[in-house]
Amino acid sequence: MNIVAQKILPPNATSAEPFLARYRGLRAGLPGPRAPREAAADLLRRRGLPGPRDEAWKYTSLRPLTELQFHAALTDAGDHPAPVALPHLGALAESPRVVFVAGRYRADLSQLPDQITARRFAGHLGTQEAADDSQLLALNTLLAEDGALLEVAAGIDAGTLLLIHMGADLSGTPAAFHPRHSVHLGAGAALTLVEISAGQGTYLHNPVMDIDLAAGARLAHLRLQIESPQAFHIGAVHAAIAERASYDSFSLVLGARLARSEIHARLGGTNCHAALNAAQVLRGAQHADFTTVVSHDAPCGTSRQTVKNVLDDHARGVFQGKIEVARAAQKTDGYQMNQALLLSPHAEIDSKPQLEIFADDVKCSHGATVGELDADQMFFLRSRGIPQAEARGMLVRAFLSEALDLVQHDAARALFDEALNAWWETQAP
Amino acid sequence: MLEIRNLHAAVVEKPILQGIDLVVPDGEIHAIMGPNGSGKSTLAYVLSGREDFAVTAGSVTFDGADLLAMEPEQRAQAGLFLAFQAPVELPGVGNANFLRTALNAVRRARGDEELDAAAFLKLARAAAKSLHMPDDMLKRNVNVGFSGGEKKRNEVLQMAILRPKLAILDETDSGLDIDALRIVGDGVNALRSERFSALVITHHQRLLDHIVPDRVHVLAHGRIIRSGGAELARELEAQGYAQVIAEAA
Ligand SMILES: Nc1ncnc2c1ncn2[C@@H]1O[C@H](COP(=O)(O)OP(=O)(O)OP(=O)(O)O)[C@@H](O)[C@H]1O
Ligand SMILES: [Mg+2]
């Protein structure tokens, strides 16, 4: 019983019981083999949800999540009154897309591309489950019901694909979605995946994406997180990158009440490349945590990170960036820059760069800055007739441009710019 | 156009302007000269609304309105322009985008229609050309990597595009080569009309050869200690400030 579960939890841990209870109820209806889910349940029972007592969760607490009573049913139960109005897609409106609404694949809203094999998740979970600090992954493994399995065959350039998730509550009751996606690019294949997470109401979106890039493959992973202001977004990407392959990601985080996005990139072959760039623009009482682990396992890899936080009101931004360079990974070239702009005296940034280097011939640099808007620059703009709010907007965009300019895809860049404009024009939640 | 009465201003409780009286009528150009640290830039900042300076006494009217009650952007929208002694750099802000945002903000405030990108670019290119500025300065980030003289020219470009009623040029001539000095002079002269006035802060007669002032004022220790015609500038150039200051004391 759950009393037992509570008892064996370490002190200060946040119980995962609401999710475990839901799992017990749904167990029979969940797809795929039972064993990985049972292992995940066991881990969550022992360790609880990740929280400040876990090394990697020092700055982010999931406690608010446990204060909610989530809907117990499978997410497609009944007539789901899900919003189906897709977010604004701008120049990408004609692009092929895979759409999920409230955790479920929606064939009627999707347009599958010719050059990509797309299948639905059938319960086949990855293998990296067991580690003791992988509770976030375990939460997804426990309850994953649906997801997209995307495959691009060797040598194919599959162009641009949208992966959209629209979250929603279930008739006013908070809902939880745990989609499990996977992306596989064959040798020399290429894809630009534009991932949009949006929604309405109170819900948990807990996506996990497993990415596997064969030799010489190129994936541009451009992510826009504009979840509802009441939502929780707790997600992880695990990318395995083979020789000469490139994983080039950019994440723009504007939404959710509480967000944690992890990216784990493993540079497993020689001469591969990973970029984990991000911008988080937050206000009100938003909390967003961008946590990355770049593992250089093989020689001559390059990794790049430009991470910007713009924080207004009482918002809190977290950036944790770990770079691991294994003994074999000679001639690794790693770069990490992390900058925050605080627009309010109550805003807070916590950043933790972490370099673990076991090879001797490597080039790894990192830097961090925290600042406010420059008074001279503000006065200069205002002295030219530009109203204060507009001047602030210009300087914030200027601050973000170094990260946004890394997005090479014009239509996606325009989508990010428009999302930022919309953010700027709406009031704080 | 501009009427300054008994203006006192302080920075961090240190009094700097100590009773300035100055009237610049419509259509006139006045020069302000004076030793380093006498308060010339402070006057320029106080007029354009910089918050670090506290006005402790006095009044300023601009075209009949209470200038000191306005926000910096409102002053600009009303037609005031300050060419900075030390223009700031804006990394990440394109010069053309900045200029267009400024022009449209001013036009909006005046009830004029905003210019679209194409119309603006045409106007900006023509203005840049008349100031002998290469087009690529419009594409670059505001003042980033500009030479000292290029920054000053960029200030004049902003003035040419915003077409103010009152321009305050704070040592716009320093750092300019001889040709640029003439170009800047031409830029100011091109705006000259019955509805345009200027306050030209300078240390040198040479700019005043190009922009012939109606009046010249000497500022020392936060006060105007002497005023005269264009010939006063030549006199100062020949004699220095010591005698003028001694006579005023
Ligand atoms: N922020 C500040 N804090 C302290 N003192 C200041 C500040 N700003 C200006 N001052 C002082 O006010 C006085 C007037 O400065 P201002 O810049 O107005 O002189 P100026 O006449 O423009 O000189 P210059 O010819 O060198 O440009 C100087 O003594 C200066 O040090
Ligand atoms: Mg000065």
XYZ file of C-alpha atoms and ligand atoms in Angstrom:
710
model
C 0.000 0.000 0.000
C 1.040 3.544 -0.366
C 1.684 3.916 3.355
C 4.532 1.499 2.978
C 5.777 3.423 -0.010
C 5.800 6.661 1.981
C 7.710 5.058 4.810
C 10.658 3.868 2.812
C 11.126 7.195 1.019
C 14.197 9.155 2.047
C 13.459 12.252 4.126
C 12.441 15.361 2.143
C 11.669 13.335 -0.941
C 8.539 14.188 -2.890
C 6.290 11.197 -3.140
C 5.434 9.940 -6.611
C 2.396 8.191 -5.182
C -0.224 10.061 -7.240
C 1.519 8.836 -10.402
C 2.053 5.348 -9.007
C -1.625 5.135 -8.128
C -2.530 6.164 -11.623
C -0.162 3.530 -12.984
C -1.799 0.827 -10.867
C -5.156 1.829 -12.292
C -3.994 1.939 -15.895
C -1.474 -0.883 -15.885
C -3.624 -3.323 -17.809
C -4.363 -0.840 -20.583
C -0.843 0.394 -21.216
C 0.886 -0.894 -24.367
C 4.041 -2.981 -24.556
C 6.086 -5.098 -22.173
C 5.427 -4.682 -18.480
C 9.004 -5.080 -17.169
C 10.438 -1.596 -17.859
C 7.373 0.014 -16.349
C 7.623 -2.097 -13.228
C 11.281 -1.112 -12.912
C 10.286 2.553 -13.262
C 7.583 2.103 -10.621
C 10.100 0.533 -8.309
C 12.536 3.409 -8.775
C 9.854 6.023 -8.144
C 8.613 4.160 -5.099
C 12.127 4.099 -3.685
C 13.258 7.562 -4.643
C 10.111 9.619 -5.084
C 9.918 12.373 -7.651
C 13.191 14.147 -8.262
C 13.643 17.100 -5.953
C 16.102 19.423 -4.259
C 17.758 16.576 -2.413
C 18.857 15.118 -5.728
C 22.104 16.620 -6.952
C 20.655 17.509 -10.352
C 17.484 19.037 -8.909
C 18.926 21.487 -6.438
C 17.094 24.459 -7.896
C 13.832 22.919 -9.026
C 11.130 21.381 -6.902
C 8.255 19.369 -8.317
C 6.261 19.747 -5.139
C 3.610 21.980 -6.800
C 2.965 19.087 -9.141
C 2.033 16.798 -6.272
C -0.494 19.277 -4.982
C -2.648 18.548 -8.018
C -5.119 15.719 -8.324
C -4.651 14.378 -11.824
C -7.385 12.746 -13.807
C -6.989 9.021 -13.437
C -8.273 7.845 -16.800
C -6.306 7.112 -19.921
C -6.035 10.361 -21.759
C -8.289 9.430 -24.665
C -11.072 8.300 -22.342
C -14.469 9.671 -23.213
C -15.071 12.583 -25.515
C -12.115 14.703 -24.866
C -13.023 18.360 -25.321
C -9.499 19.049 -26.435
C -8.677 22.291 -28.161
C -7.742 21.510 -31.702
C -6.855 24.996 -32.832
C -3.193 24.623 -33.659
C -0.829 27.374 -32.600
C 0.186 29.935 -35.165
C 2.590 28.280 -37.603
C 3.483 31.186 -39.873
C 5.558 30.118 -42.847
C 5.467 26.523 -41.583
C 1.688 26.253 -42.005
C 2.100 24.019 -45.073
C 4.794 21.785 -43.600
C 4.081 18.133 -42.875
C 3.189 17.540 -39.262
C 2.557 14.989 -36.594
C 0.011 16.296 -34.106
C -0.833 15.095 -30.625
C -3.737 16.473 -28.649
C -3.944 15.734 -24.952
C -1.302 13.064 -25.256
C -2.915 11.250 -28.166
C -1.932 11.090 -31.809
C -4.491 12.765 -34.029
C -4.480 11.433 -37.551
C -7.085 13.990 -38.596
C -4.760 16.883 -37.744
C -1.562 15.312 -39.015
C -0.054 15.348 -42.496
C 2.550 12.694 -42.830
C 5.554 13.379 -45.002
C 6.613 11.069 -47.812
C 10.223 10.670 -46.835
C 9.718 9.782 -43.203
C 8.429 6.538 -41.803
C 6.113 7.485 -38.971
C 4.649 4.922 -36.616
C 2.933 5.128 -33.255
C 4.509 4.249 -29.985
C 3.695 0.649 -29.070
C 5.293 0.354 -25.689
C 8.891 -0.174 -26.743
C 10.892 1.696 -24.199
C 14.583 2.410 -24.249
C 17.200 0.756 -22.153
C 18.705 3.606 -20.121
C 15.989 3.305 -17.497
C 17.740 1.781 -14.534
C 20.022 4.586 -13.293
C 19.089 5.820 -9.855
C 18.941 9.470 -10.872
C 16.632 8.935 -13.813
C 13.327 9.525 -12.063
C 12.223 11.992 -14.726
C 12.667 9.363 -17.399
C 11.010 6.801 -15.113
C 7.927 8.990 -14.764
C 7.517 8.920 -18.526
C 8.295 5.207 -18.778
C 5.718 4.473 -16.101
C 2.833 6.097 -17.919
C 3.783 6.487 -21.600
C 0.736 5.707 -23.729
C 1.454 7.214 -27.101
C 4.134 8.905 -29.124
C 5.682 9.170 -32.553
C 8.413 6.939 -33.915
C 10.039 8.787 -36.772
C 12.572 7.277 -39.097
C 14.485 8.749 -41.989
C 16.291 6.232 -44.150
C 19.991 6.515 -44.927
C 20.948 9.238 -47.357
C 17.560 10.948 -47.393
C 17.110 14.636 -46.718
C 13.589 14.677 -45.316
C 13.201 18.455 -45.082
C 11.115 19.925 -42.300
C 8.640 18.160 -40.026
C 6.511 19.652 -37.272
C 5.839 17.742 -34.080
C 3.060 19.471 -32.184
C 1.602 18.673 -28.802
C -1.504 20.475 -27.587
C -2.100 19.967 -23.895
C -5.380 20.514 -22.086
C -7.151 19.678 -18.880
C -9.909 17.052 -18.954
C -13.191 18.884 -18.413
C -11.613 21.081 -15.790
C -9.612 18.348 -14.056
C -5.836 18.506 -14.416
C -4.511 15.927 -16.856
C -1.122 14.340 -17.337
C 0.447 13.350 -20.653
C 3.595 11.314 -21.008
C 4.296 10.972 -24.728
C 7.288 8.890 -25.734
C 8.821 9.868 -29.051
C 11.761 8.547 -30.937
C 13.665 9.862 -33.915
C 16.062 7.771 -35.912
C 18.136 9.135 -38.768
C 20.005 6.650 -40.946
C 23.534 7.272 -42.166
C 23.827 10.620 -43.917
C 20.120 11.399 -43.481
C 18.916 14.897 -42.620
C 15.851 16.345 -40.920
C 14.692 19.605 -39.401
C 12.278 18.790 -36.602
C 10.295 21.743 -35.299
C 8.693 20.768 -32.019
C 5.939 22.915 -30.543
C 4.420 22.362 -27.101
C 1.328 24.446 -26.473
C -2.010 24.116 -24.708
C -4.722 25.404 -22.424
C -5.557 24.873 -18.769
C -3.784 22.885 -16.087
C -1.902 19.809 -17.217
C 1.410 18.039 -17.063
C 3.260 17.486 -20.308
C 6.044 14.995 -19.674
C 7.526 14.151 -23.063
C 10.608 12.044 -23.573
C 12.343 11.833 -26.918
C 14.985 9.292 -27.788
C 17.138 10.387 -30.708
C 19.505 8.174 -32.570
C 21.691 9.631 -35.296
C 23.696 7.277 -37.479
C 27.036 8.244 -39.029
C 26.951 11.573 -40.814
C 23.258 12.228 -40.073
C 22.122 15.778 -39.377
C 19.207 16.685 -37.152
C 18.157 20.267 -36.487
C 15.855 20.148 -33.475
C 14.083 23.466 -33.017
C 11.792 23.630 -30.029
C 9.171 26.132 -29.018
C 7.678 25.691 -25.573
C 4.573 27.856 -25.217
C 2.578 25.740 -22.776
C -0.354 27.305 -20.948
C 0.556 29.520 -17.975
C -0.912 26.913 -15.586
C 0.879 23.966 -17.156
C 3.844 21.875 -16.082
C 6.379 20.858 -18.683
C 8.827 18.233 -17.512
C 10.657 16.765 -20.482
C 13.845 15.113 -21.578
C 15.694 14.483 -24.819
C 18.300 11.754 -25.070
C 20.390 12.019 -28.201
C 22.931 9.424 -29.269
C 25.205 10.855 -31.939
C 27.420 8.675 -34.087
C 30.560 9.648 -35.981
C 30.342 12.793 -38.115
C 26.691 13.201 -37.163
C 25.329 16.479 -35.916
C 22.600 17.283 -33.419
C 21.819 20.976 -33.595
C 19.152 22.090 -31.149
C 17.612 25.332 -30.084
C 14.936 25.631 -27.404
C 12.818 28.715 -26.856
C 11.012 28.527 -23.520
C 8.206 31.002 -22.956
C 5.418 28.995 -21.363
C 4.385 26.849 -18.414
C 4.219 27.644 -14.745
C 6.974 25.181 -14.001
C 9.268 23.766 -16.638
C 12.238 21.470 -16.680
C 13.790 20.558 -20.013
C 16.705 18.224 -20.055
C 18.857 17.424 -23.021
C 21.370 14.620 -22.798
C 23.646 14.482 -25.804
C 26.104 11.646 -26.156
C 28.807 12.246 -28.747
C 29.646 8.628 -29.306
C 31.631 8.699 -32.568
C 34.576 10.711 -33.813
C 34.064 14.165 -35.293
C 30.504 14.605 -34.216
C 28.822 17.806 -33.227
C 26.146 18.896 -30.783
C 24.665 22.350 -30.237
C 22.331 22.811 -27.270
C 21.310 26.446 -27.505
C 18.385 27.932 -25.651
C 16.570 31.045 -24.599
C 14.161 31.224 -21.684
C 12.015 34.342 -21.381
C 9.944 34.296 -18.218
C 7.834 36.516 -16.014
C 5.213 36.432 -13.301
C 6.033 33.500 -11.057
C 7.281 31.232 -13.852
C 10.083 28.814 -13.128
C 12.008 27.210 -15.965
C 14.995 24.933 -15.693
C 17.173 24.061 -18.680
C 19.517 21.242 -17.789
C 21.977 19.728 -20.207
C 24.496 16.941 -20.129
C 26.938 16.759 -23.022
C 29.000 13.600 -22.970
C 32.034 13.573 -25.196
C 32.860 9.883 -25.481
C 34.924 9.937 -28.673
C 37.737 12.082 -30.095
C 37.389 15.309 -32.061
C 33.851 16.174 -31.042
C 32.601 19.734 -30.851
C 29.822 21.002 -28.609
C 28.354 24.478 -28.472
C 25.957 26.062 -26.018
C 24.641 29.593 -25.925
C 21.963 29.843 -23.264
C 20.150 33.067 -22.451
C 17.650 33.784 -19.710
C 15.499 36.920 -19.599
C 13.671 37.113 -16.290
C 11.048 39.625 -15.234
C 8.850 39.981 -12.148
C 9.418 37.057 -9.744
C 10.457 34.620 -12.443
C 13.211 32.149 -11.812
C 15.498 30.679 -14.435
C 17.824 27.752 -13.961
C 20.605 26.592 -16.233
C 22.686 23.558 -15.427
C 25.210 22.595 -18.047
C 27.411 19.611 -17.577
C 30.152 18.733 -20.028
C 31.778 15.348 -19.583
C 34.889 14.538 -21.554
C 35.913 10.902 -21.375
C 39.547 9.853 -21.435
C 39.201 8.705 -25.031
C 37.715 11.976 -26.203
C 40.947 13.725 -27.146
C 40.754 16.939 -29.172
C 37.304 17.700 -27.843
C 36.267 21.275 -28.405
C 33.541 22.415 -26.031
C 32.070 25.861 -25.557
C 29.375 26.991 -23.197
C 28.114 30.531 -22.659
C 25.326 31.295 -20.292
C 23.950 34.776 -19.779
C 21.025 36.163 -17.857
C 19.275 39.484 -18.046
C 17.251 40.374 -14.968
C 14.465 42.843 -15.630
C 13.246 42.954 -12.053
C 14.934 43.014 -8.649
C 12.811 40.006 -7.660
C 13.840 37.788 -10.561
C 16.413 35.081 -9.955
C 18.852 33.059 -12.018
C 20.635 29.978 -10.806
C 23.311 28.612 -13.018
C 25.642 25.753 -12.589
C 28.252 24.958 -15.206
C 30.040 21.683 -14.585
C 33.084 20.438 -16.432
C 34.324 16.913 -15.916
C 37.350 16.404 -18.089
C 39.346 13.185 -18.166
C 41.190 13.703 -21.456
C 44.284 15.881 -21.550
C 44.206 17.375 -25.026
C 40.911 19.268 -24.996
C 39.666 22.793 -25.474
C 36.734 23.571 -23.210
C 35.622 27.039 -22.284
C 32.648 28.314 -20.410
C 31.434 31.648 -19.177
C 28.492 33.135 -17.349
C 27.202 36.655 -16.892
C 24.249 38.178 -15.082
C 23.173 41.733 -15.756
C 20.413 44.254 -15.927
C 19.332 46.521 -18.733
C 21.983 49.126 -19.416
C 20.815 52.578 -18.289
C 22.875 54.379 -20.948
C 21.407 52.251 -23.709
C 17.882 52.765 -22.384
C 18.341 56.515 -22.240
C 19.844 56.599 -25.713
C 16.816 54.821 -27.206
C 14.326 56.938 -25.298
C 16.146 60.121 -26.289
C 15.340 59.133 -29.870
C 11.618 59.088 -29.153
C 11.240 55.357 -28.518
C 8.839 54.731 -25.602
C 10.229 52.943 -22.569
C 8.416 49.632 -23.087
C 9.458 49.481 -26.732
C 13.039 50.372 -25.824
C 13.095 47.571 -23.267
C 11.772 45.191 -25.911
C 14.519 46.218 -28.314
C 17.259 45.657 -25.767
C 15.820 42.311 -24.682
C 15.685 41.160 -28.299
C 19.226 42.409 -28.796
C 20.279 40.344 -25.794
C 18.524 37.273 -27.168
C 19.728 37.736 -30.725
C 23.055 36.047 -30.094
C 21.171 32.843 -29.308
C 18.340 33.247 -31.831
C 20.751 34.059 -34.635
C 22.044 30.508 -34.287
C 18.765 29.251 -35.759
C 19.608 28.769 -39.418
C 16.123 27.796 -40.547
C 14.361 30.986 -41.672
C 10.763 29.863 -41.174
C 11.511 28.486 -37.708
C 13.391 31.639 -36.824
C 10.364 33.677 -37.898
C 8.156 31.446 -35.751
C 10.387 32.101 -32.739
C 10.364 35.839 -33.403
C 6.585 35.863 -33.670
C 6.229 33.872 -30.449
C 8.464 36.393 -28.714
C 6.426 39.280 -30.091
C 3.241 37.639 -28.863
C 4.846 37.093 -25.465
C 5.872 40.727 -25.376
C 2.399 41.931 -26.237
C 0.502 39.898 -23.658
C 0.383 40.758 -19.992
C 2.026 38.759 -17.262
C -0.105 35.818 -16.112
C 11.838 77.891 -28.968
C 13.808 77.228 -25.782
C 13.696 79.235 -22.585
C 15.854 78.238 -19.638
C 15.303 80.157 -16.404
C 17.518 79.919 -13.316
C 18.211 76.221 -13.933
C 19.954 74.353 -11.125
C 20.812 70.680 -11.352
C 22.792 68.240 -9.253
C 24.218 64.761 -9.627
C 24.541 62.615 -6.533
C 23.853 65.731 -4.420
C 26.709 67.586 -6.078
C 25.426 70.856 -7.594
C 26.599 71.235 -11.187
C 24.296 73.696 -12.913
C 23.990 76.750 -10.703
C 21.514 79.114 -12.278
C 21.473 78.948 -16.063
C 19.482 81.544 -17.968
C 19.353 81.056 -21.695
C 16.863 81.836 -24.432
C 17.202 80.366 -27.900
C 14.678 81.974 -30.243
C 13.221 80.175 -33.268
C 15.614 79.884 -36.151
C 18.751 80.737 -34.164
C 21.905 78.783 -33.571
C 23.693 79.304 -30.276
C 27.112 77.998 -29.367
C 28.097 77.008 -25.854
C 31.767 76.951 -24.971
C 33.503 76.525 -21.669
C 36.229 74.650 -19.851
C 36.160 70.896 -19.211
C 33.849 69.993 -16.395
C 31.959 73.285 -16.484
C 28.606 71.560 -16.989
C 27.999 71.670 -20.750
C 27.120 67.998 -21.135
C 25.122 68.136 -17.926
C 22.996 70.913 -19.423
C 22.488 68.819 -22.550
C 21.465 65.754 -20.489
C 19.131 67.723 -18.241
C 17.417 69.178 -21.307
C 16.955 65.740 -22.833
C 15.676 64.193 -19.613
C 18.389 61.995 -18.227
C 17.267 60.730 -14.846
C 20.632 60.725 -13.056
C 20.491 64.505 -12.880
C 18.117 66.116 -10.399
C 16.736 69.505 -11.288
C 16.774 71.398 -7.993
C 15.440 74.768 -9.199
C 14.394 76.645 -12.294
C 12.260 76.000 -15.340
C 12.620 75.149 -19.000
C 9.974 75.718 -21.627
C 10.229 74.230 -25.091
C 7.857 75.661 -27.655
C 5.738 76.919 -24.781
C 5.512 73.522 -23.015
C 7.086 72.572 -19.674
C 10.035 70.542 -20.889
C 11.064 69.273 -17.458
C 7.699 67.567 -16.954
C 8.179 65.363 -20.019
C 9.694 61.889 -20.310
C 12.818 61.652 -22.493
C 10.837 60.072 -25.334
C 8.195 62.795 -25.152
C 10.880 65.443 -25.477
C 12.215 63.712 -28.571
C 8.718 63.383 -29.969
C 8.198 67.093 -29.351
C 11.253 67.792 -31.502
C 14.260 67.844 -29.196
C 17.390 65.999 -30.277
C 20.669 65.420 -28.471
C 23.745 64.342 -30.390
C 25.723 62.603 -27.637
C 29.291 63.498 -26.787
C 29.919 59.767 -26.325
C 27.369 57.782 -28.368
C 26.555 54.347 -26.914
C 26.901 51.045 -28.715
C 23.908 48.750 -29.105
C 25.112 45.229 -29.902
C 22.320 43.177 -31.422
C 20.362 46.213 -32.631
C 20.659 46.909 -36.353
C 21.162 50.555 -37.224
C 18.419 50.640 -39.858
C 15.941 48.925 -37.542
C 16.833 51.332 -34.752
C 16.464 54.394 -36.982
C 13.155 53.218 -38.355
C 11.779 52.416 -34.893
C 12.803 55.885 -33.726
C 11.396 57.665 -36.755
C 8.123 55.776 -36.569
C 7.806 56.407 -32.823
C 8.236 60.110 -33.476
C 5.875 60.058 -36.456
C 3.253 58.140 -34.486
C 3.433 60.677 -31.667
C 2.976 63.475 -34.180
C 0.007 61.790 -35.815
C 1.888 61.003 -39.046
C 1.658 57.684 -40.798
C 4.433 55.193 -40.067
C 6.875 54.352 -42.833
C 7.175 50.809 -44.101
C 10.579 49.190 -44.459
C 10.966 50.064 -48.140
C 9.975 53.722 -47.800
C 12.200 54.066 -44.781
C 15.188 52.509 -46.467
C 14.908 54.910 -49.376
C 14.859 57.854 -46.995
C 17.707 56.506 -44.875
C 19.907 55.764 -47.884
C 19.419 59.286 -49.200
C 20.273 60.755 -45.787
C 23.349 58.538 -45.462
C 24.471 59.521 -48.926
C 24.203 63.219 -48.210
C 26.414 62.663 -45.169
C 28.862 60.627 -47.264
C 28.237 57.565 -45.098
C 28.566 54.155 -46.722
C 25.319 52.148 -46.940
C 26.748 49.346 -44.856
C 26.623 51.552 -41.760
C 22.849 51.134 -41.926
C 23.226 47.366 -41.880
C 25.612 47.196 -38.972
C 24.689 47.190 -35.307
C 24.280 50.663 -33.832
C 27.758 52.141 -33.297
C 29.325 48.707 -32.731
C 32.828 48.771 -34.117
C 32.296 52.274 -35.505
C 35.310 54.573 -35.336
C 34.994 57.659 -33.144
C 34.256 59.829 -36.161
C 31.770 57.313 -37.600
C 29.832 57.359 -34.341
C 29.584 61.135 -34.532
C 28.444 60.940 -38.123
C 25.856 58.387 -37.109
C 24.512 60.911 -34.601
C 24.171 63.437 -37.401
C 22.434 60.810 -39.538
C 19.891 60.290 -36.752
C 19.351 64.021 -36.618
C 18.909 64.225 -40.379
C 16.290 61.455 -40.280
C 14.382 62.639 -37.211
C 14.436 66.309 -38.336
C 14.199 67.881 -34.867
C 13.117 71.417 -34.061
C 15.933 71.863 -31.581
C 19.227 70.027 -31.932
C 21.779 69.957 -29.142
C 25.157 68.935 -30.517
C 27.498 67.958 -27.694
C 31.023 68.171 -29.107
C 29.909 66.517 -32.299
C 33.002 68.008 -33.922
C 35.526 66.277 -31.693
C 37.020 63.272 -33.411
C 35.931 64.404 -36.851
C 38.392 64.801 -39.690
C 38.420 68.024 -41.677
C 36.104 66.750 -44.407
C 33.691 65.244 -41.904
C 33.548 68.543 -40.080
C 32.327 70.222 -43.238
C 29.837 67.408 -43.879
C 28.438 67.727 -40.363
C 28.247 71.496 -40.794
C 26.361 70.990 -44.042
C 24.061 68.536 -42.257
C 23.117 71.150 -39.690
C 22.864 73.932 -42.233
C 20.528 71.790 -44.332
C 18.048 71.826 -41.446
C 18.334 75.585 -40.920
C 14.993 77.304 -41.122
C 12.778 79.562 -39.083
C 11.526 76.478 -37.251
C 14.910 74.978 -36.451
C 17.243 76.021 -33.675
C 20.435 74.495 -32.348
C 22.652 74.546 -29.298
C 26.157 73.722 -30.442
C 28.525 72.699 -27.649
C 32.105 72.899 -28.826
C 35.660 73.650 -27.814
C 36.742 74.832 -31.238
C 36.175 77.667 -33.594
C 36.501 75.403 -36.645
C 32.985 73.966 -36.393
C 31.651 77.487 -36.008
C 33.271 78.392 -39.326
C 30.805 75.983 -40.890
C 27.843 76.618 -38.608
C 27.936 80.326 -37.951
C 26.230 80.936 -34.589
C 23.899 83.813 -33.813
C 25.085 83.863 -30.213
C 27.995 82.397 -28.272
C 27.762 81.688 -24.522
C 30.545 80.867 -22.110
C 29.687 78.356 -19.398
C 31.899 78.146 -16.308
C 31.153 76.560 -12.944
C 27.592 75.860 -13.950
C 26.743 79.436 -14.975
C 26.764 81.408 -18.183
C 29.350 84.040 -17.465
C 29.407 85.799 -20.782
C 27.446 85.957 -24.014
C 28.246 87.606 -27.305
C 28.132 87.305 -31.073
C 30.097 84.952 -33.314
C 33.241 86.999 -32.703
C 33.315 85.874 -29.023
C 34.328 82.379 -30.125
C 37.327 83.764 -32.007
C 38.267 85.862 -29.018
C 38.190 82.782 -26.759
C 40.210 80.789 -29.222
C 42.881 83.485 -29.131
C 42.868 84.185 -25.396
C 41.604 81.100 -23.597
C 39.066 81.090 -20.771
C 41.157 82.469 -17.902
C 40.639 86.118 -18.712
C 36.899 85.777 -19.358
C 36.459 83.920 -16.095
C 38.560 86.504 -14.205
C 36.547 89.355 -15.685
C 33.289 87.688 -14.693
C 34.416 87.048 -11.106
N 27.475 60.870 -12.686
C 28.290 61.810 -12.156
N 28.803 61.642 -10.924
C 29.627 62.572 -10.386
N 29.999 63.685 -11.016
C 29.535 63.909 -12.252
C 28.665 62.981 -12.885
N 28.348 63.441 -14.111
C 29.011 64.610 -14.225
N 29.713 64.889 -13.120
C 30.568 66.056 -12.885
O 29.872 67.211 -13.295
C 30.772 68.156 -13.809
C 30.282 68.644 -15.153
O 30.432 67.616 -16.090
P 30.040 67.788 -17.622
O 30.161 66.466 -18.267
O 28.730 68.466 -17.703
O 31.203 68.760 -18.121
P 31.461 69.334 -19.580
O 31.364 70.797 -19.474
O 30.600 68.664 -20.567
O 32.974 68.913 -19.783
P 33.770 68.467 -21.115
O 34.161 69.692 -21.816
O 34.975 67.766 -20.574
O 32.891 67.570 -21.906
C 32.129 67.493 -13.848
O 32.863 67.916 -12.737
C 31.804 66.023 -13.738
O 32.837 65.317 -13.114
Mg 30.925 67.369 -22.115
